[in-house]
PDB file of C-alpha atoms in Angstrom:
ATOM      1  CA  MET A   1      39.197 119.328  83.225  1.00  0.00           C
ATOM      2  CA  ASN A   2      42.161 119.256  85.609  1.00  0.00           C
ATOM      3  CA  THR A   3      43.857 115.865  85.321  1.00  0.00           C
ATOM      4  CA  GLU A   4      47.040 116.982  87.113  1.00  0.00           C
ATOM      5  CA  LYS A   5      48.482 114.329  89.435  1.00  0.00           C
ATOM      6  CA  LYS A   6      45.332 112.224  89.337  1.00  0.00           C
ATOM      7  CA  SER A   7      45.325 108.567  88.350  1.00  0.00           C
ATOM      8  CA  TYR A   8      43.303 107.524  85.324  1.00  0.00           C
ATOM      9  CA  ALA A   9      40.952 105.695  87.722  1.00  0.00           C
ATOM     10  CA  GLU A  10      40.299 108.958  89.593  1.00  0.00           C
ATOM     11  CA  ASN A  11      39.755 110.831  86.338  1.00  0.00           C
ATOM     12  CA  LEU A  12      37.415 108.060  85.201  1.00  0.00           C
ATOM     13  CA  LYS A  13      35.340 108.484  88.346  1.00  0.00           C
ATOM     14  CA  ASP A  14      35.017 112.230  87.627  1.00  0.00           C
ATOM     15  CA  LEU A  15      34.127 111.521  83.995  1.00  0.00           C
ATOM     16  CA  ARG A  16      31.420 109.040  84.969  1.00  0.00           C
ATOM     17  CA  THR A  17      29.866 111.624  87.305  1.00  0.00           C
ATOM     18  CA  ASN A  18      29.851 114.138  84.437  1.00  0.00           C
ATOM     19  CA  LEU A  19      28.425 111.662  81.915  1.00  0.00           C
ATOM     20  CA  GLU A  20      25.621 110.705  84.296  1.00  0.00           C
ATOM     21  CA  THR A  21      24.525 114.353  84.417  1.00  0.00           C
ATOM     22  CA  MET A  22      25.129 115.099  80.715  1.00  0.00           C
ATOM     23  CA  LEU A  23      23.665 112.020  79.004  1.00  0.00           C
ATOM     24  CA  PRO A  24      20.206 110.461  79.166  1.00  0.00           C
ATOM     25  CA  LYS A  25      20.332 107.291  81.289  1.00  0.00           C
ATOM     26  CA  GLU A  26      19.174 105.174  78.292  1.00  0.00           C
ATOM     27  CA  ALA A  27      22.065 106.452  76.150  1.00  0.00           C
ATOM     28  CA  LEU A  28      24.681 105.791  78.835  1.00  0.00           C
ATOM     29  CA  ASN A  29      23.253 102.290  79.265  1.00  0.00           C
ATOM     30  CA  VAL A  30      23.713 101.624  75.530  1.00  0.00           C
ATOM     31  CA  PHE A  31      27.376 102.684  75.691  1.00  0.00           C
ATOM     32  CA  ASP A  32      28.049 100.718  78.897  1.00  0.00           C
ATOM     33  CA  THR A  33      26.424  97.571  77.468  1.00  0.00           C
ATOM     34  CA  ASP A  34      28.577  97.973  74.351  1.00  0.00           C
ATOM     35  CA  ALA A  35      31.748  98.202  76.485  1.00  0.00           C
ATOM     36  CA  GLU A  36      30.746  95.123  78.512  1.00  0.00           C
ATOM     37  CA  ASN A  37      30.036  93.128  75.330  1.00  0.00           C
ATOM     38  CA  LEU A  38      33.414  94.080  73.879  1.00  0.00           C
ATOM     39  CA  GLN A  39      35.099  92.887  77.083  1.00  0.00           C
ATOM     40  CA  LEU A  40      33.338  89.514  76.777  1.00  0.00           C
ATOM     41  CA  ASN A  41      33.997  89.101  73.053  1.00  0.00           C
ATOM     42  CA  HIS A  42      37.669  90.133  72.942  1.00  0.00           C
ATOM     43  CA  GLN A  43      39.950  88.322  75.359  1.00  0.00           C
ATOM     44  CA  SER A  44      43.314  88.166  73.567  1.00  0.00           C
ATOM     45  CA  ILE A  45      43.959  91.744  72.436  1.00  0.00           C
ATOM     46  CA  LEU A  46      47.657  92.265  71.759  1.00  0.00           C
ATOM     47  CA  LYS A  47      49.122  91.292  68.382  1.00  0.00           C
ATOM     48  CA  LEU A  48      52.621  92.175  69.531  1.00  0.00           C
ATOM     49  CA  GLN A  49      54.325  90.821  72.641  1.00  0.00           C
ATOM     50  CA  ILE A  50      57.270  91.870  74.822  1.00  0.00           C
ATOM     51  CA  GLY A  51      60.563  90.925  73.166  1.00  0.00           C
ATOM     52  CA  GLU A  52      59.218  91.143  69.611  1.00  0.00           C
ATOM     53  CA  LYS A  53      60.267  93.790  67.088  1.00  0.00           C
ATOM     54  CA  ALA A  54      57.789  96.619  66.543  1.00  0.00           C
ATOM     55  CA  PRO A  55      56.631  97.004  62.917  1.00  0.00           C
ATOM     56  CA  GLY A  56      57.751 100.295  61.393  1.00  0.00           C
ATOM     57  CA  PHE A  57      55.311 102.906  60.138  1.00  0.00           C
ATOM     58  CA  SER A  58      54.993 106.290  58.409  1.00  0.00           C
ATOM     59  CA  LEU A  59      51.836 108.199  59.378  1.00  0.00           C
ATOM     60  CA  SER A  60      50.510 111.740  59.041  1.00  0.00           C
ATOM     61  CA  ASN A  61      50.406 113.907  62.132  1.00  0.00           C
ATOM     62  CA  ALA A  62      47.827 116.588  62.993  1.00  0.00           C
ATOM     63  CA  THR A  63      49.363 119.030  60.490  1.00  0.00           C
ATOM     64  CA  ASP A  64      49.781 116.404  57.732  1.00  0.00           C
ATOM     65  CA  LYS A  65      53.524 115.994  58.279  1.00  0.00           C
ATOM     66  CA  THR A  66      54.798 112.420  57.882  1.00  0.00           C
ATOM     67  CA  ILE A  67      56.184 110.887  61.079  1.00  0.00           C
ATOM     68  CA  LYS A  68      58.290 107.721  60.866  1.00  0.00           C
ATOM     69  CA  LEU A  69      58.816 105.371  63.800  1.00  0.00           C
ATOM     70  CA  SER A  70      62.403 104.747  62.639  1.00  0.00           C
ATOM     71  CA  ASP A  71      63.181 108.476  62.849  1.00  0.00           C
ATOM     72  CA  LEU A  72      61.719 108.738  66.357  1.00  0.00           C
ATOM     73  CA  LEU A  73      63.733 105.736  67.556  1.00  0.00           C
ATOM     74  CA  LYS A  74      67.010 107.313  66.407  1.00  0.00           C
ATOM     75  CA  LYS A  75      66.607 109.811  69.252  1.00  0.00           C
ATOM     76  CA  ARG A  76      64.557 108.120  71.984  1.00  0.00           C
ATOM     77  CA  LYS A  77      62.495 105.100  72.897  1.00  0.00           C
ATOM     78  CA  VAL A  78      58.793 105.501  72.050  1.00  0.00           C
ATOM     79  CA  VAL A  79      55.643 105.085  74.131  1.00  0.00           C
ATOM     80  CA  LEU A  80      52.874 104.242  71.674  1.00  0.00           C
ATOM     81  CA  ALA A  81      49.176 104.467  72.587  1.00  0.00           C
ATOM     82  CA  PHE A  82      46.325 103.376  70.323  1.00  0.00           C
ATOM     83  CA  TYR A  83      43.003 105.132  70.963  1.00  0.00           C
ATOM     84  CA  ARG A  84      39.561 105.333  69.321  1.00  0.00           C
ATOM     85  CA  GLY A  85      38.899 108.990  68.496  1.00  0.00           C
ATOM     86  CA  SER A  86      38.273 112.539  69.683  1.00  0.00           C
ATOM     87  CA  TRP A  87      34.528 111.781  70.121  1.00  0.00           C
ATOM     88  CA  CYS A  88      35.346 109.180  72.825  1.00  0.00           C
ATOM     89  CA  PRO A  89      35.322 110.812  76.295  1.00  0.00           C
ATOM     90  CA  TYR A  90      37.488 108.038  77.729  1.00  0.00           C
ATOM     91  CA  CYS A  91      40.163 108.684  75.071  1.00  0.00           C
ATOM     92  CA  ASN A  92      40.173 112.391  75.892  1.00  0.00           C
ATOM     93  CA  VAL A  93      40.637 111.650  79.595  1.00  0.00           C
ATOM     94  CA  GLN A  94      43.361 109.083  78.858  1.00  0.00           C
ATOM     95  CA  LEU A  95      45.411 111.354  76.601  1.00  0.00           C
ATOM     96  CA  ALA A  96      45.073 114.331  78.962  1.00  0.00           C
ATOM     97  CA  HIS A  97      46.174 111.982  81.783  1.00  0.00           C
ATOM     98  CA  TYR A  98      49.321 111.063  79.819  1.00  0.00           C
ATOM     99  CA  GLN A  99      49.958 114.716  78.938  1.00  0.00           C
ATOM    100  CA  SER A 100      50.097 115.552  82.666  1.00  0.00           C
ATOM    101  CA  SER A 101      53.139 113.241  82.999  1.00  0.00           C
ATOM    102  CA  LEU A 102      54.751 114.029  79.640  1.00  0.00           C
ATOM    103  CA  ALA A 103      57.738 115.846  81.205  1.00  0.00           C
ATOM    104  CA  GLU A 104      58.543 112.751  83.283  1.00  0.00           C
ATOM    105  CA  ILE A 105      58.198 110.489  80.226  1.00  0.00           C
ATOM    106  CA  HIS A 106      60.637 112.738  78.339  1.00  0.00           C
ATOM    107  CA  ALA A 107      63.030 112.815  81.322  1.00  0.00           C
ATOM    108  CA  LEU A 108      63.128 109.005  81.208  1.00  0.00           C
ATOM    109  CA  GLY A 109      64.312 109.112  77.587  1.00  0.00           C
ATOM    110  CA  ALA A 110      61.056 108.422  75.778  1.00  0.00           C
ATOM    111  CA  GLU A 111      58.821 110.139  73.243  1.00  0.00           C
ATOM    112  CA  PHE A 112      55.044 109.736  73.484  1.00  0.00           C
ATOM    113  CA  VAL A 113      52.912 109.123  70.384  1.00  0.00           C
ATOM    114  CA  ALA A 114      49.155 108.472  70.095  1.00  0.00           C
ATOM    115  CA  ILE A 115      47.545 106.787  67.069  1.00  0.00           C
ATOM    116  CA  SER A 116      43.912 106.526  65.937  1.00  0.00           C
ATOM    117  CA  PRO A 117      42.179 105.859  62.598  1.00  0.00           C
ATOM    118  CA  GLN A 118      40.636 109.338  62.502  1.00  0.00           C
ATOM    119  CA  THR A 119      41.580 112.102  60.048  1.00  0.00           C
ATOM    120  CA  PRO A 120      44.427 114.599  60.660  1.00  0.00           C
ATOM    121  CA  ASP A 121      41.781 117.312  61.214  1.00  0.00           C
ATOM    122  CA  GLU A 122      40.325 115.276  64.078  1.00  0.00           C
ATOM    123  CA  SER A 123      43.817 114.585  65.420  1.00  0.00           C
ATOM    124  CA  LEU A 124      44.349 118.353  65.504  1.00  0.00           C
ATOM    125  CA  ASN A 125      40.991 118.705  67.258  1.00  0.00           C
ATOM    126  CA  ILE A 126      41.936 116.318  70.080  1.00  0.00           C
ATOM    127  CA  LYS A 127      45.379 117.945  70.393  1.00  0.00           C
ATOM    128  CA  GLU A 128      43.923 121.423  70.778  1.00  0.00           C
ATOM    129  CA  LYS A 129      41.055 120.350  73.034  1.00  0.00           C
ATOM    130  CA  ASN A 130      43.382 118.621  75.507  1.00  0.00           C
ATOM    131  CA  GLU A 131      46.466 120.829  74.962  1.00  0.00           C
ATOM    132  CA  LEU A 132      48.552 117.820  73.945  1.00  0.00           C
ATOM    133  CA  ASN A 133      52.263 118.398  73.330  1.00  0.00           C
ATOM    134  CA  PHE A 134      52.921 115.042  71.663  1.00  0.00           C
ATOM    135  CA  GLU A 135      52.347 113.653  68.182  1.00  0.00           C
ATOM    136  CA  VAL A 136      48.821 112.446  67.402  1.00  0.00           C
ATOM    137  CA  LEU A 137      48.933 110.351  64.237  1.00  0.00           C
ATOM    138  CA  SER A 138      46.288 109.256  61.728  1.00  0.00           C
ATOM    139  CA  ASP A 139      46.204 105.565  60.839  1.00  0.00           C
ATOM    140  CA  ASN A 140      43.582 105.507  58.092  1.00  0.00           C
ATOM    141  CA  GLY A 141      42.070 102.024  57.821  1.00  0.00           C
ATOM    142  CA  ASN A 142      43.932 100.867  60.972  1.00  0.00           C
ATOM    143  CA  ILE A 143      46.781  99.547  58.807  1.00  0.00           C
ATOM    144  CA  VAL A 144      49.335 100.016  61.599  1.00  0.00           C
ATOM    145  CA  ALA A 145      46.953  99.267  64.482  1.00  0.00           C
ATOM    146  CA  LYS A 146      46.187  95.803  63.050  1.00  0.00           C
ATOM    147  CA  LYS A 147      49.840  94.850  63.631  1.00  0.00           C
ATOM    148  CA  TYR A 148      49.721  95.920  67.288  1.00  0.00           C
ATOM    149  CA  THR A 149      46.208  95.468  68.698  1.00  0.00           C
ATOM    150  CA  THR A 150      42.768  93.999  67.910  1.00  0.00           C
ATOM    151  CA  ILE A 151      40.469  95.837  65.495  1.00  0.00           C
ATOM    152  CA  PHE A 152      36.678  95.565  65.689  1.00  0.00           C
ATOM    153  CA  LYS A 153      33.709  97.110  63.898  1.00  0.00           C
ATOM    154  CA  ASN A 154      31.801  99.596  66.043  1.00  0.00           C
ATOM    155  CA  ALA A 155      28.293  98.215  66.655  1.00  0.00           C
ATOM    156  CA  ASP A 156      25.130  99.849  65.337  1.00  0.00           C
ATOM    157  CA  ALA A 157      23.683 100.540  68.805  1.00  0.00           C
ATOM    158  CA  PRO A 158      26.394 102.961  70.021  1.00  0.00           C
ATOM    159  CA  VAL A 159      26.697 104.645  66.600  1.00  0.00           C
ATOM    160  CA  ASN A 160      22.914 105.144  66.373  1.00  0.00           C
ATOM    161  CA  THR A 161      22.818 106.478  69.932  1.00  0.00           C
ATOM    162  CA  MET A 162      25.628 108.923  69.085  1.00  0.00           C
ATOM    163  CA  THR A 163      23.596 110.096  66.080  1.00  0.00           C
ATOM    164  CA  GLU A 164      20.556 110.653  68.293  1.00  0.00           C
ATOM    165  CA  LEU A 165      22.753 112.749  70.623  1.00  0.00           C
ATOM    166  CA  GLY A 166      23.938 114.858  67.686  1.00  0.00           C
ATOM    167  CA  PHE A 167      27.381 113.305  67.125  1.00  0.00           C
ATOM    168  CA  ASP A 168      28.351 112.265  63.590  1.00  0.00           C
ATOM    169  CA  PHE A 169      30.634 109.268  64.168  1.00  0.00           C
ATOM    170  CA  ASP A 170      31.520 108.775  60.479  1.00  0.00           C
ATOM    171  CA  ALA A 171      32.627 112.413  60.048  1.00  0.00           C
ATOM    172  CA  HIS A 172      35.739 111.654  62.126  1.00  0.00           C
ATOM    173  CA  TYR A 173      37.067 109.118  59.623  1.00  0.00           C
ATOM    174  CA  SER A 174      37.986 109.058  55.938  1.00  0.00           C
ATOM    175  CA  ASP A 175      36.368 105.653  55.347  1.00  0.00           C
ATOM    176  CA  ASP A 176      33.030 104.145  56.362  1.00  0.00           C
ATOM    177  CA  SER A 177      34.332 100.852  57.778  1.00  0.00           C
ATOM    178  CA  ARG A 178      33.513 101.916  61.372  1.00  0.00           C
ATOM    179  CA  GLU A 179      36.508  99.850  62.479  1.00  0.00           C
ATOM    180  CA  LEU A 180      38.242 100.882  65.697  1.00  0.00           C
ATOM    181  CA  PRO A 181      41.332  99.710  67.611  1.00  0.00           C
ATOM    182  CA  ILE A 182      41.008  98.304  71.112  1.00  0.00           C
ATOM    183  CA  PRO A 183      43.083 100.708  73.259  1.00  0.00           C
ATOM    184  CA  ALA A 184      46.602  99.448  73.989  1.00  0.00           C
ATOM    185  CA  VAL A 185      49.961 100.888  75.051  1.00  0.00           C
ATOM    186  CA  PHE A 186      53.455  99.786  73.995  1.00  0.00           C
ATOM    187  CA  ILE A 187      56.975 100.875  74.888  1.00  0.00           C
ATOM    188  CA  ILE A 188      59.424 100.442  72.019  1.00  0.00           C
ATOM    189  CA  GLU A 189      63.152 100.513  72.756  1.00  0.00           C
ATOM    190  CA  LYS A 190      65.575 102.302  70.432  1.00  0.00           C
ATOM    191  CA  ASP A 191      66.451  98.977  68.746  1.00  0.00           C
ATOM    192  CA  ALA A 192      62.683  98.559  67.993  1.00  0.00           C
ATOM    193  CA  THR A 193      62.211  95.814  70.620  1.00  0.00           C
ATOM    194  CA  VAL A 194      58.922  95.941  72.534  1.00  0.00           C
ATOM    195  CA  SER A 195      59.631  96.181  76.290  1.00  0.00           C
ATOM    196  CA  PHE A 196      56.062  96.862  77.496  1.00  0.00           C
ATOM    197  CA  ALA A 197      52.728  95.855  75.968  1.00  0.00           C
ATOM    198  CA  LYS A 198      49.388  96.177  77.719  1.00  0.00           C
ATOM    199  CA  SER A 199      45.668  96.440  77.055  1.00  0.00           C
ATOM    200  CA  LEU A 200      42.931  96.218  79.673  1.00  0.00           C
ATOM    201  CA  GLY A 201      40.659  94.420  77.229  1.00  0.00           C
ATOM    202  CA  GLY A 202      37.702  95.293  75.071  1.00  0.00           C
ATOM    203  CA  ASP A 203      36.055  97.475  77.731  1.00  0.00           C
ATOM    204  CA  TYR A 204      37.297 100.835  76.479  1.00  0.00           C
ATOM    205  CA  ARG A 205      36.375 102.564  79.749  1.00  0.00           C
ATOM    206  CA  ASN A 206      39.517 101.064  81.298  1.00  0.00           C
ATOM    207  CA  ARG A 207      42.956 102.357  80.245  1.00  0.00           C
ATOM    208  CA  VAL A 208      46.587 101.797  81.191  1.00  0.00           C
ATOM    209  CA  GLU A 209      47.677 104.073  84.048  1.00  0.00           C
ATOM    210  CA  VAL A 210      50.544 106.465  83.305  1.00  0.00           C
ATOM    211  CA  SER A 211      52.214 105.236  86.525  1.00  0.00           C
ATOM    212  CA  GLU A 212      52.634 101.808  84.865  1.00  0.00           C
ATOM    213  CA  ILE A 213      54.304 103.426  81.864  1.00  0.00           C
ATOM    214  CA  ILE A 214      56.609 105.469  84.130  1.00  0.00           C
ATOM    215  CA  ASN A 215      57.561 102.369  86.156  1.00  0.00           C
ATOM    216  CA  ALA A 216      58.313 100.404  82.968  1.00  0.00           C
ATOM    217  CA  LEU A 217      60.498 103.249  81.634  1.00  0.00           C
ATOM    218  CA  LYS A 218      62.488 103.282  84.896  1.00  0.00           C
ATOM    219  CA  LYS A 219      63.440  99.604  84.579  1.00  0.00           C
TER     220      LYS A 219
END
């Protein structure tokens, strides 16, 4: 999919058109209802606010190398995005959307890092599928995510519908908690202070536009 120079909203529109042709209407309704329920049930998402210090972490990347936030911050500020997994079409569109502006993010003195609870193998999968040139880290058990964003247990309805469609949700993770982070984006300055923190709520179909990240980095 070509996400070059498109907004996330434009990419989302394309994705919805594709999903409506690819998925049975009943299945798409289950996923949409799930997203709407999450939006209603989770209002206050962020655990970390602008001006606070970002908690440090050491996590495995897609090739099982340990990446430390403190090491990254010695060189550049860090844009940190929490996402659900490689099985989530909205996550794939979001990360590809950010990849299309990665050169500009780097030019503004920042590194981009994405974090999910899935295994390093699945992190490698999403990297290769979307040709991502940034670190994709594995946060098993959402230990780091819990300090930044809200964690919830994926409901039975979407998981069962995924199974019916031939997707094994649990195979992407090394535990069976079915806990996922609500997508959120943070900018962490070199002194570890948070200068940008945003989530669009529990409805995972909506994501932070890369233009907002770029504008925040320019300030």
